[in-house]
PDB file of C-alpha atoms in Angstrom:
ATOM      1  CA  GLY A   1      -0.304  11.243 -18.922  1.00  0.00           C
ATOM      2  CA  GLN A   2       2.581   9.635 -16.202  1.00  0.00           C
ATOM      3  CA  ASN A   3       2.803   6.191 -17.352  1.00  0.00           C
ATOM      4  CA  ILE A   4       1.926   4.325 -14.275  1.00  0.00           C
ATOM      5  CA  ASP A   5      -1.150   2.228 -13.590  1.00  0.00           C
ATOM      6  CA  GLN A   6      -2.356   0.303 -10.916  1.00  0.00           C
ATOM      7  CA  PRO A   7      -5.920  -1.579 -10.519  1.00  0.00           C
ATOM      8  CA  THR A   8      -8.661   0.858  -9.527  1.00  0.00           C
ATOM      9  CA  GLU A   9     -10.008  -1.574  -6.597  1.00  0.00           C
ATOM     10  CA  MET A  10      -9.756  -5.098  -5.694  1.00  0.00           C
ATOM     11  CA  THR A  11     -11.521  -7.047  -2.702  1.00  0.00           C
ATOM     12  CA  ALA A  12      -9.979  -9.691   0.118  1.00  0.00           C
ATOM     13  CA  THR A  13     -11.375 -11.750   2.764  1.00  0.00           C
ATOM     14  CA  GLU A  14      -9.815 -10.709   6.363  1.00  0.00           C
ATOM     15  CA  GLY A  15      -6.938 -13.392   7.138  1.00  0.00           C
ATOM     16  CA  ALA A  16      -5.921 -13.877   3.522  1.00  0.00           C
ATOM     17  CA  ILE A  17      -3.593 -12.884   1.435  1.00  0.00           C
ATOM     18  CA  VAL A  18      -3.195 -10.029  -1.513  1.00  0.00           C
ATOM     19  CA  GLN A  19      -0.810  -9.000  -4.181  1.00  0.00           C
ATOM     20  CA  ILE A  20      -2.076  -4.784  -5.995  1.00  0.00           C
ATOM     21  CA  ASN A  21       0.153  -4.880  -8.431  1.00  0.00           C
ATOM     22  CA  CYS A  22       1.764  -1.922 -10.176  1.00  0.00           C
ATOM     23  CA  THR A  23       3.116  -0.817 -13.485  1.00  0.00           C
ATOM     24  CA  TYR A  24       5.384   1.874 -15.305  1.00  0.00           C
ATOM     25  CA  GLN A  25       7.417   3.860 -18.287  1.00  0.00           C
ATOM     26  CA  THR A  26       9.937   6.519 -17.369  1.00  0.00           C
ATOM     27  CA  SER A  27      13.613   6.931 -18.867  1.00  0.00           C
ATOM     28  CA  GLY A  28      14.900   7.689 -15.708  1.00  0.00           C
ATOM     29  CA  PHE A  29      14.068   5.951 -13.350  1.00  0.00           C
ATOM     30  CA  ASN A  30      14.796   6.758  -9.252  1.00  0.00           C
ATOM     31  CA  GLY A  31      12.833   3.973  -6.932  1.00  0.00           C
ATOM     32  CA  LEU A  32       8.940   3.005  -6.205  1.00  0.00           C
ATOM     33  CA  PHE A  33       7.245   4.093  -3.329  1.00  0.00           C
ATOM     34  CA  TRP A  34       4.276   2.769  -1.886  1.00  0.00           C
ATOM     35  CA  TYR A  35       2.365   4.697   0.305  1.00  0.00           C
ATOM     36  CA  GLN A  36      -1.093   3.917   2.188  1.00  0.00           C
ATOM     37  CA  GLN A  37      -4.345   6.271   2.444  1.00  0.00           C
ATOM     38  CA  HIS A  38      -7.379   5.693   4.374  1.00  0.00           C
ATOM     39  CA  ALA A  39     -10.283   7.103   2.904  1.00  0.00           C
ATOM     40  CA  GLY A  40     -10.587  11.011   3.767  1.00  0.00           C
ATOM     41  CA  GLU A  41      -6.810  11.040   5.395  1.00  0.00           C
ATOM     42  CA  ALA A  42      -3.286  11.794   4.606  1.00  0.00           C
ATOM     43  CA  PRO A  43      -0.912   9.062   2.217  1.00  0.00           C
ATOM     44  CA  THR A  44       0.989   7.506   4.818  1.00  0.00           C
ATOM     45  CA  PHE A  45       5.090   5.811   3.789  1.00  0.00           C
ATOM     46  CA  LEU A  46       5.071   1.895   4.072  1.00  0.00           C
ATOM     47  CA  SER A  47       7.286   0.965   1.551  1.00  0.00           C
ATOM     48  CA  TYR A  48       9.794   2.213  -0.716  1.00  0.00           C
ATOM     49  CA  ASN A  49      12.268  -0.324  -3.502  1.00  0.00           C
ATOM     50  CA  VAL A  50      14.962   0.902  -5.711  1.00  0.00           C
ATOM     51  CA  LEU A  51      16.854  -2.373  -6.574  1.00  0.00           C
ATOM     52  CA  ASP A  52      15.345  -5.271  -7.899  1.00  0.00           C
ATOM     53  CA  GLY A  53      13.758  -7.944  -5.401  1.00  0.00           C
ATOM     54  CA  LEU A  54      11.067  -8.312  -3.268  1.00  0.00           C
ATOM     55  CA  GLU A  55      11.535  -6.224   0.212  1.00  0.00           C
ATOM     56  CA  GLU A  56       9.656  -7.667   3.868  1.00  0.00           C
ATOM     57  CA  LYS A  57       8.209  -5.223   6.400  1.00  0.00           C
ATOM     58  CA  GLY A  58       6.165  -6.884   8.534  1.00  0.00           C
ATOM     59  CA  ARG A  59       2.755  -8.615   7.070  1.00  0.00           C
ATOM     60  CA  PHE A  60       3.348  -6.338   4.348  1.00  0.00           C
ATOM     61  CA  SER A  61       6.312  -6.793   1.382  1.00  0.00           C
ATOM     62  CA  SER A  62       6.860  -4.831  -2.181  1.00  0.00           C
ATOM     63  CA  PHE A  63       8.890  -6.155  -5.382  1.00  0.00           C
ATOM     64  CA  LEU A  64      10.121  -4.390  -8.010  1.00  0.00           C
ATOM     65  CA  SER A  65      11.490  -5.247 -11.426  1.00  0.00           C
ATOM     66  CA  ARG A  66      13.079  -2.675 -13.053  1.00  0.00           C
ATOM     67  CA  SER A  67      13.378  -4.428 -16.124  1.00  0.00           C
ATOM     68  CA  LYS A  68      10.252  -4.959 -16.326  1.00  0.00           C
ATOM     69  CA  GLY A  69       8.575  -1.717 -15.309  1.00  0.00           C
ATOM     70  CA  TYR A  70       7.149  -3.825 -12.223  1.00  0.00           C
ATOM     71  CA  SER A  71       6.169  -3.503  -8.666  1.00  0.00           C
ATOM     72  CA  TYR A  72       3.599  -5.125  -6.292  1.00  0.00           C
ATOM     73  CA  LEU A  73       2.791  -4.624  -2.473  1.00  0.00           C
ATOM     74  CA  LEU A  74       1.498  -8.524  -0.991  1.00  0.00           C
ATOM     75  CA  LEU A  75      -0.062  -7.694   1.779  1.00  0.00           C
ATOM     76  CA  LYS A  76      -0.512 -10.689   4.402  1.00  0.00           C
ATOM     77  CA  GLU A  77      -3.258 -11.634   6.863  1.00  0.00           C
ATOM     78  CA  LEU A  78      -4.794  -9.097   6.020  1.00  0.00           C
ATOM     79  CA  GLN A  79      -7.145  -7.155   8.597  1.00  0.00           C
ATOM     80  CA  MET A  80     -10.021  -4.639   8.432  1.00  0.00           C
ATOM     81  CA  LYS A  81      -7.524  -2.409   9.144  1.00  0.00           C
ATOM     82  CA  ASP A  82      -5.838  -2.558   5.723  1.00  0.00           C
ATOM     83  CA  SER A  83      -8.809  -1.495   4.077  1.00  0.00           C
ATOM     84  CA  ALA A  84      -7.334   1.344   2.338  1.00  0.00           C
ATOM     85  CA  SER A  85      -6.367   3.082  -0.992  1.00  0.00           C
ATOM     86  CA  TYR A  86      -3.082   1.873  -1.763  1.00  0.00           C
ATOM     87  CA  LEU A  87      -0.696   4.551  -4.018  1.00  0.00           C
ATOM     88  CA  CYS A  88       2.455   3.640  -5.984  1.00  0.00           C
ATOM     89  CA  ALA A  89       4.989   6.075  -7.634  1.00  0.00           C
ATOM     90  CA  TYR A  90       7.829   6.253  -9.052  1.00  0.00           C
ATOM     91  CA  MET A  91      10.108   8.893  -8.614  1.00  0.00           C
ATOM     92  CA  ASP A  92      11.679  10.240 -11.974  1.00  0.00           C
ATOM     93  CA  SER A  93      15.060  11.588 -12.634  1.00  0.00           C
ATOM     94  CA  ASN A  94      14.493  14.910 -10.856  1.00  0.00           C
ATOM     95  CA  TYR A  95      13.359  13.406  -7.534  1.00  0.00           C
ATOM     96  CA  GLN A  96       9.888  14.790  -8.225  1.00  0.00           C
ATOM     97  CA  LEU A  97       6.986  11.488  -7.264  1.00  0.00           C
ATOM     98  CA  ILE A  98       4.405  10.042 -10.468  1.00  0.00           C
ATOM     99  CA  TRP A  99       1.727   8.675  -8.536  1.00  0.00           C
ATOM    100  CA  GLY A 100      -1.130   6.204  -9.910  1.00  0.00           C
ATOM    101  CA  ALA A 101      -4.300   6.770  -9.386  1.00  0.00           C
ATOM    102  CA  GLY A 102      -4.192   3.933  -6.383  1.00  0.00           C
ATOM    103  CA  THR A 103      -6.067   1.231  -5.769  1.00  0.00           C
ATOM    104  CA  LYS A 104      -8.877   0.746  -3.228  1.00  0.00           C
ATOM    105  CA  LEU A 105      -8.420  -2.387  -1.107  1.00  0.00           C
ATOM    106  CA  ILE A 106     -12.285  -3.511  -0.003  1.00  0.00           C
ATOM    107  CA  ILE A 107     -11.562  -6.894   2.813  1.00  0.00           C
ATOM    108  CA  LYS A 108     -14.772  -8.440   3.719  1.00  0.00           C
ATOM    109  CA  PRO A 109     -15.187 -10.541   6.549  1.00  0.00           C
TER     110      PRO A 109
ATOM    111  CA  ASN B   1       5.588  17.008  17.019  1.00  0.00           C
ATOM    112  CA  ALA B   2       2.294  17.631  15.230  1.00  0.00           C
ATOM    113  CA  GLY B   3       3.826  16.474  11.848  1.00  0.00           C
ATOM    114  CA  VAL B   4       2.839  18.479   8.776  1.00  0.00           C
ATOM    115  CA  THR B   5      -0.820  20.404   9.260  1.00  0.00           C
ATOM    116  CA  GLN B   6      -2.870  21.999   7.825  1.00  0.00           C
ATOM    117  CA  THR B   7      -5.753  24.581   7.764  1.00  0.00           C
ATOM    118  CA  PRO B   8      -8.524  25.122   6.782  1.00  0.00           C
ATOM    119  CA  LYS B   9      -9.588  21.277   6.734  1.00  0.00           C
ATOM    120  CA  PHE B  10     -13.288  22.347   4.839  1.00  0.00           C
ATOM    121  CA  ARG B  11     -13.850  25.689   3.143  1.00  0.00           C
ATOM    122  CA  VAL B  12     -17.000  26.218   0.339  1.00  0.00           C
ATOM    123  CA  LEU B  13     -16.411  28.971  -2.209  1.00  0.00           C
ATOM    124  CA  LYS B  14     -17.596  30.612  -4.933  1.00  0.00           C
ATOM    125  CA  THR B  15     -16.406  30.850  -8.450  1.00  0.00           C
ATOM    126  CA  GLY B  16     -13.492  33.680  -8.656  1.00  0.00           C
ATOM    127  CA  GLN B  17     -13.794  33.886  -4.498  1.00  0.00           C
ATOM    128  CA  SER B  18      -9.953  33.828  -3.536  1.00  0.00           C
ATOM    129  CA  MET B  19      -8.643  31.634  -0.584  1.00  0.00           C
ATOM    130  CA  THR B  20      -4.768  30.715   0.673  1.00  0.00           C
ATOM    131  CA  LEU B  21      -4.551  27.170   2.308  1.00  0.00           C
ATOM    132  CA  LEU B  22      -1.776  27.091   5.144  1.00  0.00           C
ATOM    133  CA  CYS B  23       0.601  24.655   5.116  1.00  0.00           C
ATOM    134  CA  ALA B  24       3.156  23.485   8.441  1.00  0.00           C
ATOM    135  CA  GLN B  25       5.692  21.514   9.684  1.00  0.00           C
ATOM    136  CA  ASP B  26       7.644  20.843  12.524  1.00  0.00           C
ATOM    137  CA  MET B  27      10.476  18.673  11.002  1.00  0.00           C
ATOM    138  CA  ASN B  28      12.864  21.343  10.048  1.00  0.00           C
ATOM    139  CA  HIS B  29      12.724  19.954   6.460  1.00  0.00           C
ATOM    140  CA  GLU B  30      13.929  22.297   2.990  1.00  0.00           C
ATOM    141  CA  TYR B  31      11.318  20.917   0.891  1.00  0.00           C
ATOM    142  CA  MET B  32       7.766  20.744   0.755  1.00  0.00           C
ATOM    143  CA  TYR B  33       5.086  20.292  -1.787  1.00  0.00           C
ATOM    144  CA  TRP B  34       1.021  21.178  -2.397  1.00  0.00           C
ATOM    145  CA  TYR B  35      -0.407  18.551  -4.977  1.00  0.00           C
ATOM    146  CA  ARG B  36      -4.023  18.439  -5.404  1.00  0.00           C
ATOM    147  CA  GLN B  37      -5.759  14.476  -5.330  1.00  0.00           C
ATOM    148  CA  ASP B  38      -9.083  13.986  -7.938  1.00  0.00           C
ATOM    149  CA  PRO B  39     -11.155  10.521  -8.045  1.00  0.00           C
ATOM    150  CA  GLY B  40      -9.622   8.563 -10.423  1.00  0.00           C
ATOM    151  CA  MET B  41      -6.166  10.234 -10.820  1.00  0.00           C
ATOM    152  CA  GLY B  42      -3.444  10.186  -8.912  1.00  0.00           C
ATOM    153  CA  LEU B  43      -1.649  12.708  -6.675  1.00  0.00           C
ATOM    154  CA  ARG B  44      -0.291  15.944  -8.795  1.00  0.00           C
ATOM    155  CA  LEU B  45       2.077  18.372  -8.258  1.00  0.00           C
ATOM    156  CA  ILE B  46       0.563  21.632  -8.261  1.00  0.00           C
ATOM    157  CA  HIS B  47       3.886  23.684  -7.185  1.00  0.00           C
ATOM    158  CA  TYR B  48       6.921  22.831  -4.482  1.00  0.00           C
ATOM    159  CA  SER B  49       9.798  24.804  -2.950  1.00  0.00           C
ATOM    160  CA  VAL B  50      13.318  23.671  -2.401  1.00  0.00           C
ATOM    161  CA  GLY B  51      13.787  26.266   0.212  1.00  0.00           C
ATOM    162  CA  GLU B  52      12.628  29.543   2.462  1.00  0.00           C
ATOM    163  CA  GLY B  53      11.967  32.236  -0.223  1.00  0.00           C
ATOM    164  CA  THR B  54      12.701  29.900  -3.375  1.00  0.00           C
ATOM    165  CA  THR B  55       9.257  27.628  -5.196  1.00  0.00           C
ATOM    166  CA  ALA B  56       8.772  25.767  -8.438  1.00  0.00           C
ATOM    167  CA  LYS B  57       6.017  25.190 -10.806  1.00  0.00           C
ATOM    168  CA  GLY B  58       5.479  21.361 -10.166  1.00  0.00           C
ATOM    169  CA  GLU B  59       3.061  20.012 -13.162  1.00  0.00           C
ATOM    170  CA  VAL B  60      -0.384  21.559 -13.025  1.00  0.00           C
ATOM    171  CA  PRO B  61       0.437  24.990 -12.014  1.00  0.00           C
ATOM    172  CA  ASP B  62      -1.834  27.433 -13.917  1.00  0.00           C
ATOM    173  CA  GLY B  63      -4.797  29.170 -11.077  1.00  0.00           C
ATOM    174  CA  TYR B  64      -2.487  29.113  -8.254  1.00  0.00           C
ATOM    175  CA  ASN B  65       0.519  30.991  -6.916  1.00  0.00           C
ATOM    176  CA  VAL B  66       3.009  30.200  -3.521  1.00  0.00           C
ATOM    177  CA  SER B  67       4.847  31.358  -1.231  1.00  0.00           C
ATOM    178  CA  ARG B  68       7.713  30.351   1.004  1.00  0.00           C
ATOM    179  CA  LEU B  69       8.169  33.235   3.567  1.00  0.00           C
ATOM    180  CA  LYS B  70       9.298  30.623   6.297  1.00  0.00           C
ATOM    181  CA  LYS B  71      10.892  27.674   5.977  1.00  0.00           C
ATOM    182  CA  GLN B  72       8.145  26.097   8.301  1.00  0.00           C
ATOM    183  CA  ASN B  73       5.206  27.750   5.800  1.00  0.00           C
ATOM    184  CA  PHE B  74       4.236  27.071   3.014  1.00  0.00           C
ATOM    185  CA  LEU B  75       0.792  29.055   1.682  1.00  0.00           C
ATOM    186  CA  LEU B  76      -1.105  28.103  -2.037  1.00  0.00           C
ATOM    187  CA  GLY B  77      -3.042  30.582  -2.709  1.00  0.00           C
ATOM    188  CA  LEU B  78      -6.102  31.033  -5.597  1.00  0.00           C
ATOM    189  CA  GLU B  79      -6.187  33.996  -7.075  1.00  0.00           C
ATOM    190  CA  SER B  80     -10.045  33.704  -9.210  1.00  0.00           C
ATOM    191  CA  ALA B  81     -11.395  30.350  -7.964  1.00  0.00           C
ATOM    192  CA  ALA B  82     -13.008  28.038 -10.738  1.00  0.00           C
ATOM    193  CA  PRO B  83     -14.941  24.909 -10.339  1.00  0.00           C
ATOM    194  CA  SER B  84     -11.838  22.540 -12.103  1.00  0.00           C
ATOM    195  CA  GLN B  85     -10.216  23.770  -8.722  1.00  0.00           C
ATOM    196  CA  THR B  86     -12.347  21.677  -6.644  1.00  0.00           C
ATOM    197  CA  SER B  87     -10.174  18.976  -5.489  1.00  0.00           C
ATOM    198  CA  VAL B  88      -8.242  17.682  -2.323  1.00  0.00           C
ATOM    199  CA  TYR B  89      -5.377  19.285  -2.073  1.00  0.00           C
ATOM    200  CA  PHE B  90      -2.639  17.508   0.056  1.00  0.00           C
ATOM    201  CA  CYS B  91       1.217  19.698   1.965  1.00  0.00           C
ATOM    202  CA  ALA B  92       3.789  17.249   2.245  1.00  0.00           C
ATOM    203  CA  SER B  93       7.089  18.086   3.201  1.00  0.00           C
ATOM    204  CA  SER B  94      10.776  16.214   3.023  1.00  0.00           C
ATOM    205  CA  PRO B  95      13.943  16.206   4.147  1.00  0.00           C
ATOM    206  CA  THR B  96      15.350  17.606   1.277  1.00  0.00           C
ATOM    207  CA  SER B  97      14.966  15.725  -2.701  1.00  0.00           C
ATOM    208  CA  GLY B  98      18.376  15.774  -3.927  1.00  0.00           C
ATOM    209  CA  GLY B  99      17.868  12.622  -3.216  1.00  0.00           C
ATOM    210  CA  VAL B 100      15.493   9.335  -2.139  1.00  0.00           C
ATOM    211  CA  GLU B 101      13.177  10.921   0.844  1.00  0.00           C
ATOM    212  CA  THR B 102      10.058   9.814   2.072  1.00  0.00           C
ATOM    213  CA  GLN B 103       7.761  12.782   1.304  1.00  0.00           C
ATOM    214  CA  TYR B 104       5.707  13.128   5.131  1.00  0.00           C
ATOM    215  CA  PHE B 105       1.417  14.146   4.425  1.00  0.00           C
ATOM    216  CA  GLY B 106      -0.381  16.507   6.249  1.00  0.00           C
ATOM    217  CA  PRO B 107      -4.080  15.584   6.644  1.00  0.00           C
ATOM    218  CA  GLY B 108      -5.219  17.718   3.558  1.00  0.00           C
ATOM    219  CA  THR B 109      -7.852  20.065   2.485  1.00  0.00           C
ATOM    220  CA  ARG B 110     -11.404  20.007   0.892  1.00  0.00           C
ATOM    221  CA  LEU B 111     -12.319  22.475  -1.640  1.00  0.00           C
ATOM    222  CA  LEU B 112     -15.335  22.715  -2.710  1.00  0.00           C
ATOM    223  CA  VAL B 113     -15.936  26.120  -6.103  1.00  0.00           C
ATOM    224  CA  LEU B 114     -19.344  26.429  -6.977  1.00  0.00           C
TER     225      LEU B 114
END
């Protein structure tokens, strides 16, 4: 199969911080995407990284290390509405997205 | 601006029946995609289109056909449905894919094949 992995499920507390990791292996790489998907809904774009480092966007940040084949999505000040699945995907040399299976994030009060 | 829409939202088929899923986008996007999403697996690309009148196979094309007669519409056909095609189907579009572009997804079609 495609070489991209992320944890199946994570649990966090409202108001806390959570980090969702994603690792990948590929010879052709054109960036790493994170999408959010609420149950029964469409995936929606969160972030894109193509260079190493941290991209911050409000409560959400995404990090990329190309040499390590590693990315993480950091969610701060968690809210109940952040309960969703978070999908990472890398763009291969043909500009096609290769998707991880998603991490289901459960937020507890 | 409706974005990407899909019809139907839900369908039950018997093995061997045929059906067509319709995807429409009003963003004037060139590229359109059909994915399937199954539990425990990532989205998998079935077919895609780089423009009106053109289609190409993705990762899992067997058992499906597609057509892109109009730029705004992308149809996915199942000629003889099988239980293995039970899935949630998502359509997506992007302005181009000659470079890096965000894909915008429709709400999905849940298909159950008995």
